[in-house]
Amino acid sequence: MKYRDRVVDEQLAMKLEAFGGALITGPKGCGKTTTGKHHAASVVEFQDEDVRENLLAVANSQPSRLLLGPKPRLFDEWQDAPKIWGAIRKSIDDEQKNGLYILTGSTSQTVETPHSGTLRISMLKM
């Protein structure tokens, strides 16, 4: 299926230029994952039932292992593995680079994180 450009593409590109990561939120079915995949060099999909349990186990025990891969790296439905947020924050601090990570998550779920991501992860609502 051919990707159709979206209004948020330019906004996401600007956020990735300015911040270590970008979080795309919005209602189910609005195109968060498709948009994220279009801009990502690699993808971790926590909703993929074939690998879900393994990914969640790694995310729980050693989340930094999931950060390995071409950047920007997309974490689709990141809220399923909330420890990834802290690993991403540390990676952004350590690497001091922009455009490393894209996260997607539904606005129907709220996740408590130990920090806001300020100056590291920029928010984009679809």
Short mmCIF file of C-alpha atoms in Angstrom, two decimals:
data_model
loop_
_atom_site.label_atom_id
_atom_site.label_comp_id
_atom_site.label_asym_id
_atom_site.label_seq_id
_atom_site.Cartn_x
_atom_site.Cartn_y
_atom_site.Cartn_z
CA MET A 1 0.00 0.00 0.00
CA LYS A 2 1.35 3.40 -0.98
CA TYR A 3 1.92 5.89 1.83
CA ARG A 4 -0.23 9.00 1.64
CA ASP A 5 1.43 12.14 2.94
CA ARG A 6 -0.20 13.64 6.03
CA VAL A 7 -0.27 17.09 7.57
CA VAL A 8 1.67 15.75 10.58
CA ASP A 9 4.60 14.48 8.48
CA GLU A 10 6.25 17.89 8.41
CA GLN A 11 5.56 18.43 12.11
CA LEU A 12 7.06 15.04 13.01
CA ALA A 13 10.15 15.72 10.88
CA MET A 14 10.67 19.06 12.67
CA LYS A 15 10.28 17.44 16.09
CA LEU A 16 12.83 14.76 15.20
CA GLU A 17 15.27 17.46 14.11
CA ALA A 18 14.90 19.30 17.41
CA PHE A 19 14.45 16.51 20.00
CA GLY A 20 15.84 13.08 20.79
CA GLY A 21 12.40 11.55 20.37
CA ALA A 22 8.81 12.21 19.43
CA LEU A 23 5.65 10.74 20.92
CA ILE A 24 2.66 10.49 18.58
CA THR A 25 -0.68 10.15 20.36
CA GLY A 26 -4.23 10.05 19.10
CA PRO A 27 -7.34 7.92 18.91
CA LYS A 28 -7.24 4.38 17.58
CA GLY A 29 -7.16 4.17 13.81
CA CYS A 30 -6.00 7.73 13.11
CA GLY A 31 -2.72 6.66 11.45
CA LYS A 32 -0.16 6.94 14.26
CA THR A 33 1.59 3.68 13.43
CA THR A 34 1.58 4.24 9.68
CA THR A 35 3.01 7.74 10.12
CA GLY A 36 5.64 6.51 12.57
CA LYS A 37 6.68 3.66 10.29
CA HIS A 38 7.06 6.08 7.38
CA HIS A 39 9.66 8.05 9.34
CA ALA A 40 11.36 5.16 11.16
CA ALA A 41 14.41 3.16 10.16
CA SER A 42 13.43 0.24 12.44
CA VAL A 43 10.32 -0.82 14.34
CA VAL A 44 9.41 -2.59 17.59
CA GLU A 45 5.72 -3.53 17.65
CA PHE A 46 4.48 -4.49 21.10
CA GLN A 47 1.13 -5.52 19.60
CA ASP A 48 2.67 -8.25 17.39
CA GLU A 49 1.31 -11.39 19.07
CA ASP A 50 4.07 -13.56 17.58
CA VAL A 51 6.77 -11.77 19.57
CA ARG A 52 4.80 -9.80 22.17
CA GLU A 53 5.66 -11.92 25.24
CA ASN A 54 9.37 -11.94 24.40
CA LEU A 55 9.43 -8.17 23.79
CA LEU A 56 7.59 -7.47 27.03
CA ALA A 57 9.95 -9.73 28.99
CA VAL A 58 12.99 -7.89 27.61
CA ALA A 59 11.30 -4.51 28.17
CA ASN A 60 10.70 -5.47 31.80
CA SER A 61 14.15 -6.84 32.56
CA GLN A 62 16.57 -4.99 30.27
CA PRO A 63 14.73 -2.33 28.21
CA SER A 64 17.95 -0.82 26.82
CA ARG A 65 18.37 -3.96 24.65
CA LEU A 66 15.28 -2.94 22.69
CA LEU A 67 16.90 0.36 21.77
CA LEU A 68 19.48 -1.38 19.58
CA GLY A 69 18.79 -0.96 15.89
CA PRO A 70 18.77 1.64 13.13
CA LYS A 71 17.51 5.08 14.15
CA PRO A 72 15.00 6.55 14.31
CA ARG A 73 13.58 3.49 16.04
CA LEU A 74 9.80 3.27 16.40
CA PHE A 75 8.17 1.80 19.49
CA ASP A 76 4.57 1.17 18.53
CA GLU A 77 2.11 1.11 21.44
CA TRP A 78 4.96 1.91 23.83
CA GLN A 79 2.55 2.11 26.79
CA ASP A 80 2.46 -1.70 26.85
CA ALA A 81 6.09 -1.60 28.03
CA PRO A 82 6.36 1.57 30.15
CA LYS A 83 9.94 0.89 31.28
CA ILE A 84 11.02 1.71 27.73
CA TRP A 85 10.32 5.40 28.49
CA GLY A 86 13.14 5.58 31.04
CA ALA A 87 15.55 3.67 28.79
CA ILE A 88 14.81 6.08 25.95
CA ARG A 89 15.34 9.10 28.20
CA LYS A 90 18.72 7.76 29.34
CA SER A 91 19.75 6.95 25.77
CA ILE A 92 18.87 10.46 24.61
CA ASP A 93 20.86 11.94 27.50
CA ASP A 94 23.84 9.67 26.81
CA GLU A 95 23.92 10.05 23.02
CA GLN A 96 23.10 13.78 22.90
CA LYS A 97 21.58 13.37 19.43
CA ASN A 98 18.23 14.24 17.94
CA GLY A 99 15.88 12.05 15.95
CA LEU A 100 16.62 8.80 17.75
CA TYR A 101 13.17 7.52 18.72
CA ILE A 102 9.51 7.64 17.73
CA LEU A 103 6.85 6.36 20.11
CA THR A 104 3.18 5.84 19.36
CA GLY A 105 0.38 5.43 21.84
CA SER A 106 -3.35 5.70 22.04
CA THR A 107 -4.90 8.65 23.87
CA SER A 108 -7.28 6.17 25.49
CA GLN A 109 -4.51 4.96 27.83
CA THR A 110 -2.63 7.01 30.42
CA VAL A 111 0.75 5.78 31.60
CA GLU A 112 2.57 6.97 34.70
CA THR A 113 6.23 7.65 33.93
CA PRO A 114 8.96 8.68 36.38
CA HIS A 115 9.67 11.82 34.31
CA SER A 116 7.87 13.92 31.71
CA GLY A 117 10.39 13.63 28.88
CA THR A 118 10.75 17.43 28.80
CA LEU A 119 13.50 18.59 26.43
CA ARG A 120 13.96 15.00 25.28
CA ILE A 121 10.67 13.69 23.87
CA SER A 122 8.33 16.06 22.09
CA MET A 123 4.58 15.37 21.90
CA LEU A 124 2.56 15.29 18.69
CA LYS A 125 -1.19 14.73 18.79
CA MET A 126 -3.01 13.39 15.75
#
